[in-house]
Amino acid sequence: MHERRNMVLTCLYCDDVRLEADGRSSILGWHAQDVLAAPAGAFPLVLHSLAVVLLLRLPAGNPTPDLTLEMLVGDEVRYSVTASEQDLQAMLVDAQKASDAQGAQTIRVVMKFPNLKVPSPGPLCFVAKVGASEVRSNALHVQLQQDD
């Protein structure tokens, strides 16, 4: 459930996202439980293919002067990207086409990270910064595989 006055950032973690000929996207290898289990001794772990679909819900009426997305591995900022003014305007135009009943808009961003090194078990998540506001996403929990 979305809150009317707050930004919400939701991430879908998967192996790959492919753009189909008809304009739809296919999500492959989705980590539906937001958990990635690695065998003992696998750390540092190299994720050969990680893709993330970021859905950033912006409340109606709030200006969007800029957008920065950061990937956190544990508490370390591993990647940071700031949308250019042109890219941000294109994202907002697309988001405006799909406004909800309250007028909120959702920006959709796909990011791919080949050969991402995860040094130890722990959370991997994203932070979206819009102006002076920021919001943290749900995490992908990279953990040791449990032996049965």
PDB file of N, CA and C in Angstrom, residues 8-105:
ATOM      1  N   VAL A   8       7.930   6.408  -2.366  1.00  0.00           N
ATOM      2  CA  VAL A   8       8.117   4.989  -2.090  1.00  0.00           C
ATOM      3  C   VAL A   8       9.013   4.437  -3.187  1.00  0.00           C
ATOM      4  N   LEU A   9      10.058   3.692  -2.799  1.00  0.00           N
ATOM      5  CA  LEU A   9      10.963   3.071  -3.765  1.00  0.00           C
ATOM      6  C   LEU A   9      10.888   1.566  -3.595  1.00  0.00           C
ATOM      7  N   THR A  10      10.460   0.882  -4.642  1.00  0.00           N
ATOM      8  CA  THR A  10      10.359  -0.571  -4.637  1.00  0.00           C
ATOM      9  C   THR A  10      11.294  -1.116  -5.699  1.00  0.00           C
ATOM     10  N   CYS A  11      12.051  -2.161  -5.346  1.00  0.00           N
ATOM     11  CA  CYS A  11      12.977  -2.771  -6.301  1.00  0.00           C
ATOM     12  C   CYS A  11      12.613  -4.223  -6.543  1.00  0.00           C
ATOM     13  N   LEU A  12      12.708  -4.631  -7.796  1.00  0.00           N
ATOM     14  CA  LEU A  12      12.610  -6.034  -8.177  1.00  0.00           C
ATOM     15  C   LEU A  12      14.017  -6.453  -8.570  1.00  0.00           C
ATOM     16  N   TYR A  13      14.567  -7.435  -7.866  1.00  0.00           N
ATOM     17  CA  TYR A  13      15.922  -7.918  -8.118  1.00  0.00           C
ATOM     18  C   TYR A  13      15.831  -9.177  -8.969  1.00  0.00           C
ATOM     19  N   CYS A  14      16.621  -9.231 -10.037  1.00  0.00           N
ATOM     20  CA  CYS A  14      16.547 -10.367 -10.949  1.00  0.00           C
ATOM     21  C   CYS A  14      17.886 -10.551 -11.659  1.00  0.00           C
ATOM     22  N   ASP A  15      17.942 -11.571 -12.513  1.00  0.00           N
ATOM     23  CA  ASP A  15      19.160 -11.834 -13.276  1.00  0.00           C
ATOM     24  C   ASP A  15      19.269 -10.950 -14.520  1.00  0.00           C
ATOM     25  N   ASP A  16      18.119 -10.663 -15.157  1.00  0.00           N
ATOM     26  CA  ASP A  16      18.156  -9.865 -16.377  1.00  0.00           C
ATOM     27  C   ASP A  16      16.780  -9.290 -16.656  1.00  0.00           C
ATOM     28  N   VAL A  17      16.753  -8.183 -17.381  1.00  0.00           N
ATOM     29  CA  VAL A  17      15.526  -7.570 -17.882  1.00  0.00           C
ATOM     30  C   VAL A  17      15.745  -7.354 -19.362  1.00  0.00           C
ATOM     31  N   ARG A  18      14.819  -7.863 -20.155  1.00  0.00           N
ATOM     32  CA  ARG A  18      14.955  -7.751 -21.610  1.00  0.00           C
ATOM     33  C   ARG A  18      13.773  -6.983 -22.189  1.00  0.00           C
ATOM     34  N   LEU A  19      14.071  -6.073 -23.098  1.00  0.00           N
ATOM     35  CA  LEU A  19      13.035  -5.340 -23.802  1.00  0.00           C
ATOM     36  C   LEU A  19      12.589  -6.175 -24.997  1.00  0.00           C
ATOM     37  N   GLU A  20      11.305  -6.468 -25.028  1.00  0.00           N
ATOM     38  CA  GLU A  20      10.743  -7.287 -26.113  1.00  0.00           C
ATOM     39  C   GLU A  20      10.399  -6.403 -27.312  1.00  0.00           C
ATOM     40  N   ALA A  21      10.200  -7.030 -28.462  1.00  0.00           N
ATOM     41  CA  ALA A  21       9.917  -6.306 -29.706  1.00  0.00           C
ATOM     42  C   ALA A  21       8.638  -5.476 -29.601  1.00  0.00           C
ATOM     43  N   ASP A  22       7.674  -5.927 -28.780  1.00  0.00           N
ATOM     44  CA  ASP A  22       6.406  -5.204 -28.661  1.00  0.00           C
ATOM     45  C   ASP A  22       6.439  -4.111 -27.589  1.00  0.00           C
ATOM     46  N   GLY A  23       7.633  -3.852 -27.015  1.00  0.00           N
ATOM     47  CA  GLY A  23       7.767  -2.785 -26.033  1.00  0.00           C
ATOM     48  C   GLY A  23       7.638  -3.226 -24.582  1.00  0.00           C
ATOM     49  N   ARG A  24       7.203  -4.452 -24.359  1.00  0.00           N
ATOM     50  CA  ARG A  24       7.116  -4.952 -22.982  1.00  0.00           C
ATOM     51  C   ARG A  24       8.496  -5.378 -22.505  1.00  0.00           C
ATOM     52  N   SER A  25       8.623  -5.508 -21.190  1.00  0.00           N
ATOM     53  CA  SER A  25       9.874  -5.981 -20.604  1.00  0.00           C
ATOM     54  C   SER A  25       9.662  -7.358 -20.001  1.00  0.00           C
ATOM     55  N   SER A  26      10.651  -8.224 -20.152  1.00  0.00           N
ATOM     56  CA  SER A  26      10.621  -9.547 -19.519  1.00  0.00           C
ATOM     57  C   SER A  26      11.632  -9.546 -18.385  1.00  0.00           C
ATOM     58  N   ILE A  27      11.170  -9.973 -17.207  1.00  0.00           N
ATOM     59  CA  ILE A  27      12.027 -10.075 -16.032  1.00  0.00           C
ATOM     60  C   ILE A  27      12.420 -11.533 -15.894  1.00  0.00           C
ATOM     61  N   LEU A  28      13.736 -11.803 -15.913  1.00  0.00           N
ATOM     62  CA  LEU A  28      14.235 -13.175 -15.864  1.00  0.00           C
ATOM     63  C   LEU A  28      14.971 -13.422 -14.556  1.00  0.00           C
ATOM     64  N   GLY A  29      14.688 -14.547 -13.924  1.00  0.00           N
ATOM     65  CA  GLY A  29      15.398 -14.934 -12.711  1.00  0.00           C
ATOM     66  C   GLY A  29      15.096 -14.021 -11.539  1.00  0.00           C
ATOM     67  N   TRP A  30      13.830 -13.708 -11.319  1.00  0.00           N
ATOM     68  CA  TRP A  30      13.410 -12.794 -10.252  1.00  0.00           C
ATOM     69  C   TRP A  30      13.638 -13.414  -8.884  1.00  0.00           C
ATOM     70  N   HIS A  31      14.287 -12.674  -8.003  1.00  0.00           N
ATOM     71  CA  HIS A  31      14.477 -13.093  -6.606  1.00  0.00           C
ATOM     72  C   HIS A  31      13.236 -12.652  -5.836  1.00  0.00           C
ATOM     73  N   ALA A  32      12.155 -13.440  -5.958  1.00  0.00           N
ATOM     74  CA  ALA A  32      10.831 -13.049  -5.463  1.00  0.00           C
ATOM     75  C   ALA A  32      10.783 -12.829  -3.959  1.00  0.00           C
ATOM     76  N   GLN A  33      11.599 -13.519  -3.199  1.00  0.00           N
ATOM     77  CA  GLN A  33      11.590 -13.361  -1.747  1.00  0.00           C
ATOM     78  C   GLN A  33      12.632 -12.356  -1.266  1.00  0.00           C
ATOM     79  N   ASP A  34      13.253 -11.649  -2.206  1.00  0.00           N
ATOM     80  CA  ASP A  34      14.307 -10.684  -1.889  1.00  0.00           C
ATOM     81  C   ASP A  34      15.447 -11.328  -1.102  1.00  0.00           C
ATOM     82  N   VAL A  35      15.717 -12.598  -1.421  1.00  0.00           N
ATOM     83  CA  VAL A  35      16.805 -13.333  -0.765  1.00  0.00           C
ATOM     84  C   VAL A  35      17.660 -13.987  -1.841  1.00  0.00           C
ATOM     85  N   LEU A  36      18.973 -13.883  -1.689  1.00  0.00           N
ATOM     86  CA  LEU A  36      19.906 -14.582  -2.553  1.00  0.00           C
ATOM     87  C   LEU A  36      20.814 -15.377  -1.625  1.00  0.00           C
ATOM     88  N   ALA A  37      20.710 -16.702  -1.686  1.00  0.00           N
ATOM     89  CA  ALA A  37      21.491 -17.572  -0.807  1.00  0.00           C
ATOM     90  C   ALA A  37      22.742 -18.053  -1.527  1.00  0.00           C
ATOM     91  N   ALA A  38      23.879 -17.926  -0.844  1.00  0.00           N
ATOM     92  CA  ALA A  38      25.163 -18.350  -1.403  1.00  0.00           C
ATOM     93  C   ALA A  38      25.761 -19.422  -0.505  1.00  0.00           C
ATOM     94  N   PRO A  39      26.450 -20.399  -1.100  1.00  0.00           N
ATOM     95  CA  PRO A  39      27.057 -21.460  -0.281  1.00  0.00           C
ATOM     96  C   PRO A  39      28.194 -20.922   0.581  1.00  0.00           C
ATOM     97  N   ALA A  40      28.454 -21.633   1.665  1.00  0.00           N
ATOM     98  CA  ALA A  40      29.562 -21.252   2.547  1.00  0.00           C
ATOM     99  C   ALA A  40      30.854 -21.209   1.733  1.00  0.00           C
ATOM    100  N   GLY A  41      31.699 -20.263   1.999  1.00  0.00           N
ATOM    101  CA  GLY A  41      32.956 -20.116   1.275  1.00  0.00           C
ATOM    102  C   GLY A  41      32.830 -19.342  -0.022  1.00  0.00           C
ATOM    103  N   ALA A  42      31.635 -18.865  -0.352  1.00  0.00           N
ATOM    104  CA  ALA A  42      31.427 -18.159  -1.622  1.00  0.00           C
ATOM    105  C   ALA A  42      31.818 -16.690  -1.563  1.00  0.00           C
ATOM    106  N   PHE A  43      32.095 -16.185  -0.366  1.00  0.00           N
ATOM    107  CA  PHE A  43      32.395 -14.753  -0.238  1.00  0.00           C
ATOM    108  C   PHE A  43      33.897 -14.506  -0.266  1.00  0.00           C
ATOM    109  N   PRO A  44      34.336 -13.459  -0.984  1.00  0.00           N
ATOM    110  CA  PRO A  44      33.481 -12.491  -1.648  1.00  0.00           C
ATOM    111  C   PRO A  44      32.768 -13.131  -2.845  1.00  0.00           C
ATOM    112  N   LEU A  45      31.506 -12.805  -2.969  1.00  0.00           N
ATOM    113  CA  LEU A  45      30.625 -13.376  -3.983  1.00  0.00           C
ATOM    114  C   LEU A  45      30.602 -12.458  -5.201  1.00  0.00           C
ATOM    115  N   VAL A  46      30.703 -13.024  -6.388  1.00  0.00           N
ATOM    116  CA  VAL A  46      30.574 -12.248  -7.618  1.00  0.00           C
ATOM    117  C   VAL A  46      29.253 -12.624  -8.266  1.00  0.00           C
ATOM    118  N   LEU A  47      28.358 -11.638  -8.371  1.00  0.00           N
ATOM    119  CA  LEU A  47      27.081 -11.835  -9.063  1.00  0.00           C
ATOM    120  C   LEU A  47      27.326 -11.483 -10.525  1.00  0.00           C
ATOM    121  N   HIS A  48      27.364 -12.500 -11.361  1.00  0.00           N
ATOM    122  CA  HIS A  48      27.711 -12.275 -12.758  1.00  0.00           C
ATOM    123  C   HIS A  48      26.655 -11.472 -13.506  1.00  0.00           C
ATOM    124  N   SER A  49      25.412 -11.563 -13.052  1.00  0.00           N
ATOM    125  CA  SER A  49      24.347 -10.831 -13.727  1.00  0.00           C
ATOM    126  C   SER A  49      23.290 -10.438 -12.704  1.00  0.00           C
ATOM    127  N   LEU A  50      23.264  -9.166 -12.360  1.00  0.00           N
ATOM    128  CA  LEU A  50      22.213  -8.644 -11.496  1.00  0.00           C
ATOM    129  C   LEU A  50      21.560  -7.481 -12.215  1.00  0.00           C
ATOM    130  N   ALA A  51      20.247  -7.555 -12.310  1.00  0.00           N
ATOM    131  CA  ALA A  51      19.461  -6.451 -12.878  1.00  0.00           C
ATOM    132  C   ALA A  51      18.454  -6.027 -11.823  1.00  0.00           C
ATOM    133  N   VAL A  52      18.121  -4.758 -11.829  1.00  0.00           N
ATOM    134  CA  VAL A  52      17.187  -4.223 -10.843  1.00  0.00           C
ATOM    135  C   VAL A  52      16.180  -3.329 -11.561  1.00  0.00           C
ATOM    136  N   VAL A  53      14.892  -3.582 -11.300  1.00  0.00           N
ATOM    137  CA  VAL A  53      13.831  -2.706 -11.766  1.00  0.00           C
ATOM    138  C   VAL A  53      13.456  -1.832 -10.578  1.00  0.00           C
ATOM    139  N   LEU A  54      13.691  -0.540 -10.701  1.00  0.00           N
ATOM    140  CA  LEU A  54      13.382   0.403  -9.631  1.00  0.00           C
ATOM    141  C   LEU A  54      12.082   1.131  -9.980  1.00  0.00           C
ATOM    142  N   LEU A  55      11.156   1.115  -9.045  1.00  0.00           N
ATOM    143  CA  LEU A  55       9.879   1.806  -9.209  1.00  0.00           C
ATOM    144  C   LEU A  55       9.806   2.886  -8.133  1.00  0.00           C
ATOM    145  N   LEU A  56       9.918   4.135  -8.535  1.00  0.00           N
ATOM    146  CA  LEU A  56       9.917   5.261  -7.597  1.00  0.00           C
ATOM    147  C   LEU A  56       8.594   5.999  -7.721  1.00  0.00           C
ATOM    148  N   ARG A  57       7.780   5.886  -6.664  1.00  0.00           N
ATOM    149  CA  ARG A  57       6.478   6.566  -6.632  1.00  0.00           C
ATOM    150  C   ARG A  57       6.674   7.954  -6.050  1.00  0.00           C
ATOM    151  N   LEU A  58       6.264   8.959  -6.822  1.00  0.00           N
ATOM    152  CA  LEU A  58       6.373  10.353  -6.411  1.00  0.00           C
ATOM    153  C   LEU A  58       4.979  10.892  -6.113  1.00  0.00           C
ATOM    154  N   PRO A  59       4.760  11.459  -4.927  1.00  0.00           N
ATOM    155  CA  PRO A  59       3.442  12.002  -4.597  1.00  0.00           C
ATOM    156  C   PRO A  59       3.043  13.131  -5.536  1.00  0.00           C
ATOM    157  N   ALA A  60       1.753  13.305  -5.714  1.00  0.00           N
ATOM    158  CA  ALA A  60       1.236  14.365  -6.575  1.00  0.00           C
ATOM    159  C   ALA A  60       1.624  15.729  -6.022  1.00  0.00           C
ATOM    160  N   GLY A  61       1.952  16.640  -6.928  1.00  0.00           N
ATOM    161  CA  GLY A  61       2.206  18.015  -6.546  1.00  0.00           C
ATOM    162  C   GLY A  61       3.593  18.313  -6.020  1.00  0.00           C
ATOM    163  N   ASN A  62       4.423  17.293  -5.850  1.00  0.00           N
ATOM    164  CA  ASN A  62       5.782  17.552  -5.377  1.00  0.00           C
ATOM    165  C   ASN A  62       6.697  17.791  -6.570  1.00  0.00           C
ATOM    166  N   PRO A  63       7.485  18.863  -6.554  1.00  0.00           N
ATOM    167  CA  PRO A  63       8.400  19.097  -7.665  1.00  0.00           C
ATOM    168  C   PRO A  63       9.518  18.049  -7.668  1.00  0.00           C
ATOM    169  N   THR A  64      10.043  17.781  -8.839  1.00  0.00           N
ATOM    170  CA  THR A  64      11.136  16.817  -8.982  1.00  0.00           C
ATOM    171  C   THR A  64      12.303  17.544  -9.645  1.00  0.00           C
ATOM    172  N   PRO A  65      13.104  18.265  -8.836  1.00  0.00           N
ATOM    173  CA  PRO A  65      14.183  19.068  -9.417  1.00  0.00           C
ATOM    174  C   PRO A  65      15.359  18.236  -9.914  1.00  0.00           C
ATOM    175  N   ASP A  66      15.585  17.090  -9.280  1.00  0.00           N
ATOM    176  CA  ASP A  66      16.706  16.235  -9.657  1.00  0.00           C
ATOM    177  C   ASP A  66      16.461  14.844  -9.103  1.00  0.00           C
ATOM    178  N   LEU A  67      17.232  13.880  -9.583  1.00  0.00           N
ATOM    179  CA  LEU A  67      17.090  12.501  -9.127  1.00  0.00           C
ATOM    180  C   LEU A  67      18.461  11.850  -9.108  1.00  0.00           C
ATOM    181  N   THR A  68      18.833  11.326  -7.941  1.00  0.00           N
ATOM    182  CA  THR A  68      20.055  10.548  -7.791  1.00  0.00           C
ATOM    183  C   THR A  68      19.679   9.194  -7.217  1.00  0.00           C
ATOM    184  N   LEU A  69      20.221   8.136  -7.800  1.00  0.00           N
ATOM    185  CA  LEU A  69      20.014   6.778  -7.315  1.00  0.00           C
ATOM    186  C   LEU A  69      21.350   6.229  -6.845  1.00  0.00           C
ATOM    187  N   GLU A  70      21.345   5.644  -5.650  1.00  0.00           N
ATOM    188  CA  GLU A  70      22.551   5.048  -5.092  1.00  0.00           C
ATOM    189  C   GLU A  70      22.298   3.591  -4.747  1.00  0.00           C
ATOM    190  N   MET A  71      23.279   2.744  -5.060  1.00  0.00           N
ATOM    191  CA  MET A  71      23.233   1.351  -4.629  1.00  0.00           C
ATOM    192  C   MET A  71      24.093   1.227  -3.380  1.00  0.00           C
ATOM    193  N   LEU A  72      23.519   0.656  -2.336  1.00  0.00           N
ATOM    194  CA  LEU A  72      24.254   0.398  -1.110  1.00  0.00           C
ATOM    195  C   LEU A  72      24.482  -1.097  -0.974  1.00  0.00           C
ATOM    196  N   VAL A  73      25.716  -1.482  -0.704  1.00  0.00           N
ATOM    197  CA  VAL A  73      26.046  -2.863  -0.350  1.00  0.00           C
ATOM    198  C   VAL A  73      26.476  -2.777   1.107  1.00  0.00           C
ATOM    199  N   GLY A  74      25.620  -3.286   1.993  1.00  0.00           N
ATOM    200  CA  GLY A  74      25.802  -2.998   3.411  1.00  0.00           C
ATOM    201  C   GLY A  74      25.531  -1.517   3.591  1.00  0.00           C
ATOM    202  N   ASP A  75      26.469  -0.789   4.186  1.00  0.00           N
ATOM    203  CA  ASP A  75      26.326   0.662   4.343  1.00  0.00           C
ATOM    204  C   ASP A  75      27.194   1.442   3.363  1.00  0.00           C
ATOM    205  N   GLU A  76      27.883   0.728   2.470  1.00  0.00           N
ATOM    206  CA  GLU A  76      28.789   1.371   1.514  1.00  0.00           C
ATOM    207  C   GLU A  76      28.058   1.730   0.226  1.00  0.00           C
ATOM    208  N   VAL A  77      28.190   2.987  -0.212  1.00  0.00           N
ATOM    209  CA  VAL A  77      27.639   3.395  -1.504  1.00  0.00           C
ATOM    210  C   VAL A  77      28.545   2.819  -2.578  1.00  0.00           C
ATOM    211  N   ARG A  78      28.024   1.857  -3.334  1.00  0.00           N
ATOM    212  CA  ARG A  78      28.817   1.190  -4.354  1.00  0.00           C
ATOM    213  C   ARG A  78      28.702   1.890  -5.698  1.00  0.00           C
ATOM    214  N   TYR A  79      27.495   2.344  -6.038  1.00  0.00           N
ATOM    215  CA  TYR A  79      27.270   3.073  -7.288  1.00  0.00           C
ATOM    216  C   TYR A  79      26.353   4.248  -7.001  1.00  0.00           C
ATOM    217  N   SER A  80      26.567   5.318  -7.736  1.00  0.00           N
ATOM    218  CA  SER A  80      25.707   6.492  -7.633  1.00  0.00           C
ATOM    219  C   SER A  80      25.556   7.079  -9.028  1.00  0.00           C
ATOM    220  N   VAL A  81      24.317   7.373  -9.396  1.00  0.00           N
ATOM    221  CA  VAL A  81      24.070   7.963 -10.710  1.00  0.00           C
ATOM    222  C   VAL A  81      23.026   9.061 -10.547  1.00  0.00           C
ATOM    223  N   THR A  82      23.297  10.189 -11.194  1.00  0.00           N
ATOM    224  CA  THR A  82      22.365  11.308 -11.196  1.00  0.00           C
ATOM    225  C   THR A  82      21.804  11.447 -12.596  1.00  0.00           C
ATOM    226  N   ALA A  83      20.477  11.486 -12.691  1.00  0.00           N
ATOM    227  CA  ALA A  83      19.821  11.618 -13.991  1.00  0.00           C
ATOM    228  C   ALA A  83      20.088  13.002 -14.558  1.00  0.00           C
ATOM    229  N   SER A  84      20.390  13.049 -15.839  1.00  0.00           N
ATOM    230  CA  SER A  84      20.535  14.349 -16.498  1.00  0.00           C
ATOM    231  C   SER A  84      19.156  15.011 -16.533  1.00  0.00           C
ATOM    232  N   GLU A  85      19.141  16.310 -16.721  1.00  0.00           N
ATOM    233  CA  GLU A  85      17.861  17.027 -16.792  1.00  0.00           C
ATOM    234  C   GLU A  85      16.992  16.466 -17.915  1.00  0.00           C
ATOM    235  N   GLN A  86      17.606  16.152 -19.054  1.00  0.00           N
ATOM    236  CA  GLN A  86      16.872  15.608 -20.200  1.00  0.00           C
ATOM    237  C   GLN A  86      16.298  14.228 -19.878  1.00  0.00           C
ATOM    238  N   ASP A  87      17.102  13.353 -19.265  1.00  0.00           N
ATOM    239  CA  ASP A  87      16.609  12.012 -18.907  1.00  0.00           C
ATOM    240  C   ASP A  87      15.506  12.092 -17.865  1.00  0.00           C
ATOM    241  N   LEU A  88      15.671  12.971 -16.886  1.00  0.00           N
ATOM    242  CA  LEU A  88      14.659  13.118 -15.843  1.00  0.00           C
ATOM    243  C   LEU A  88      13.341  13.591 -16.446  1.00  0.00           C
ATOM    244  N   GLN A  89      13.393  14.544 -17.361  1.00  0.00           N
ATOM    245  CA  GLN A  89      12.157  15.027 -17.986  1.00  0.00           C
ATOM    246  C   GLN A  89      11.481  13.913 -18.781  1.00  0.00           C
ATOM    247  N   ALA A  90      12.256  13.087 -19.481  1.00  0.00           N
ATOM    248  CA  ALA A  90      11.683  11.966 -20.231  1.00  0.00           C
ATOM    249  C   ALA A  90      11.031  10.962 -19.274  1.00  0.00           C
ATOM    250  N   MET A  91      11.678  10.683 -18.132  1.00  0.00           N
ATOM    251  CA  MET A  91      11.100   9.767 -17.148  1.00  0.00           C
ATOM    252  C   MET A  91       9.791  10.322 -16.586  1.00  0.00           C
ATOM    253  N   LEU A  92       9.748  11.632 -16.341  1.00  0.00           N
ATOM    254  CA  LEU A  92       8.546  12.245 -15.783  1.00  0.00           C
ATOM    255  C   LEU A  92       7.399  12.246 -16.787  1.00  0.00           C
ATOM    256  N   VAL A  93       7.718  12.430 -18.064  1.00  0.00           N
ATOM    257  CA  VAL A  93       6.680  12.371 -19.101  1.00  0.00           C
ATOM    258  C   VAL A  93       6.079  10.965 -19.130  1.00  0.00           C
ATOM    259  N   ASP A  94       6.930   9.926 -19.095  1.00  0.00           N
ATOM    260  CA  ASP A  94       6.435   8.551 -19.068  1.00  0.00           C
ATOM    261  C   ASP A  94       5.625   8.286 -17.801  1.00  0.00           C
ATOM    262  N   ALA A  95       6.092   8.788 -16.665  1.00  0.00           N
ATOM    263  CA  ALA A  95       5.403   8.568 -15.392  1.00  0.00           C
ATOM    264  C   ALA A  95       4.043   9.248 -15.379  1.00  0.00           C
ATOM    265  N   GLN A  96       3.935  10.401 -16.022  1.00  0.00           N
ATOM    266  CA  GLN A  96       2.680  11.143 -16.035  1.00  0.00           C
ATOM    267  C   GLN A  96       1.588  10.366 -16.769  1.00  0.00           C
ATOM    268  N   LYS A  97       1.966   9.539 -17.731  1.00  0.00           N
ATOM    269  CA  LYS A  97       1.004   8.736 -18.486  1.00  0.00           C
ATOM    270  C   LYS A  97       0.324   7.698 -17.605  1.00  0.00           C
ATOM    271  N   ALA A  98       0.976   7.342 -16.498  1.00  0.00           N
ATOM    272  CA  ALA A  98       0.452   6.280 -15.634  1.00  0.00           C
ATOM    273  C   ALA A  98       0.187   6.803 -14.220  1.00  0.00           C
ATOM    274  N   SER A  99      -0.311   8.025 -14.091  1.00  0.00           N
ATOM    275  CA  SER A  99      -0.630   8.566 -12.773  1.00  0.00           C
ATOM    276  C   SER A  99      -1.761   7.764 -12.141  1.00  0.00           C
ATOM    277  N   ASP A 100      -1.700   7.598 -10.800  1.00  0.00           N
ATOM    278  CA  ASP A 100      -2.765   6.865 -10.121  1.00  0.00           C
ATOM    279  C   ASP A 100      -3.905   7.821  -9.750  1.00  0.00           C
ATOM    280  N   ALA A 101      -4.905   7.308  -9.040  1.00  0.00           N
ATOM    281  CA  ALA A 101      -6.093   8.094  -8.708  1.00  0.00           C
ATOM    282  C   ALA A 101      -5.775   9.331  -7.872  1.00  0.00           C
ATOM    283  N   GLN A 102      -4.693   9.284  -7.100  1.00  0.00           N
ATOM    284  CA  GLN A 102      -4.300  10.433  -6.280  1.00  0.00           C
ATOM    285  C   GLN A 102      -3.377  11.392  -7.042  1.00  0.00           C
ATOM    286  N   GLY A 103      -3.054  11.070  -8.291  1.00  0.00           N
ATOM    287  CA  GLY A 103      -2.169  11.916  -9.085  1.00  0.00           C
ATOM    288  C   GLY A 103      -0.695  11.609  -8.906  1.00  0.00           C
ATOM    289  N   ALA A 104      -0.384  10.589  -8.119  1.00  0.00           N
ATOM    290  CA  ALA A 104       1.019  10.204  -7.932  1.00  0.00           C
ATOM    291  C   ALA A 104       1.544   9.573  -9.218  1.00  0.00           C
ATOM    292  N   GLN A 105       2.839   9.741  -9.444  1.00  0.00           N
ATOM    293  CA  GLN A 105       3.480   9.200 -10.638  1.00  0.00           C
ATOM    294  C   GLN A 105       4.555   8.212 -10.234  1.00  0.00           C
TER     295      GLN A 105
END
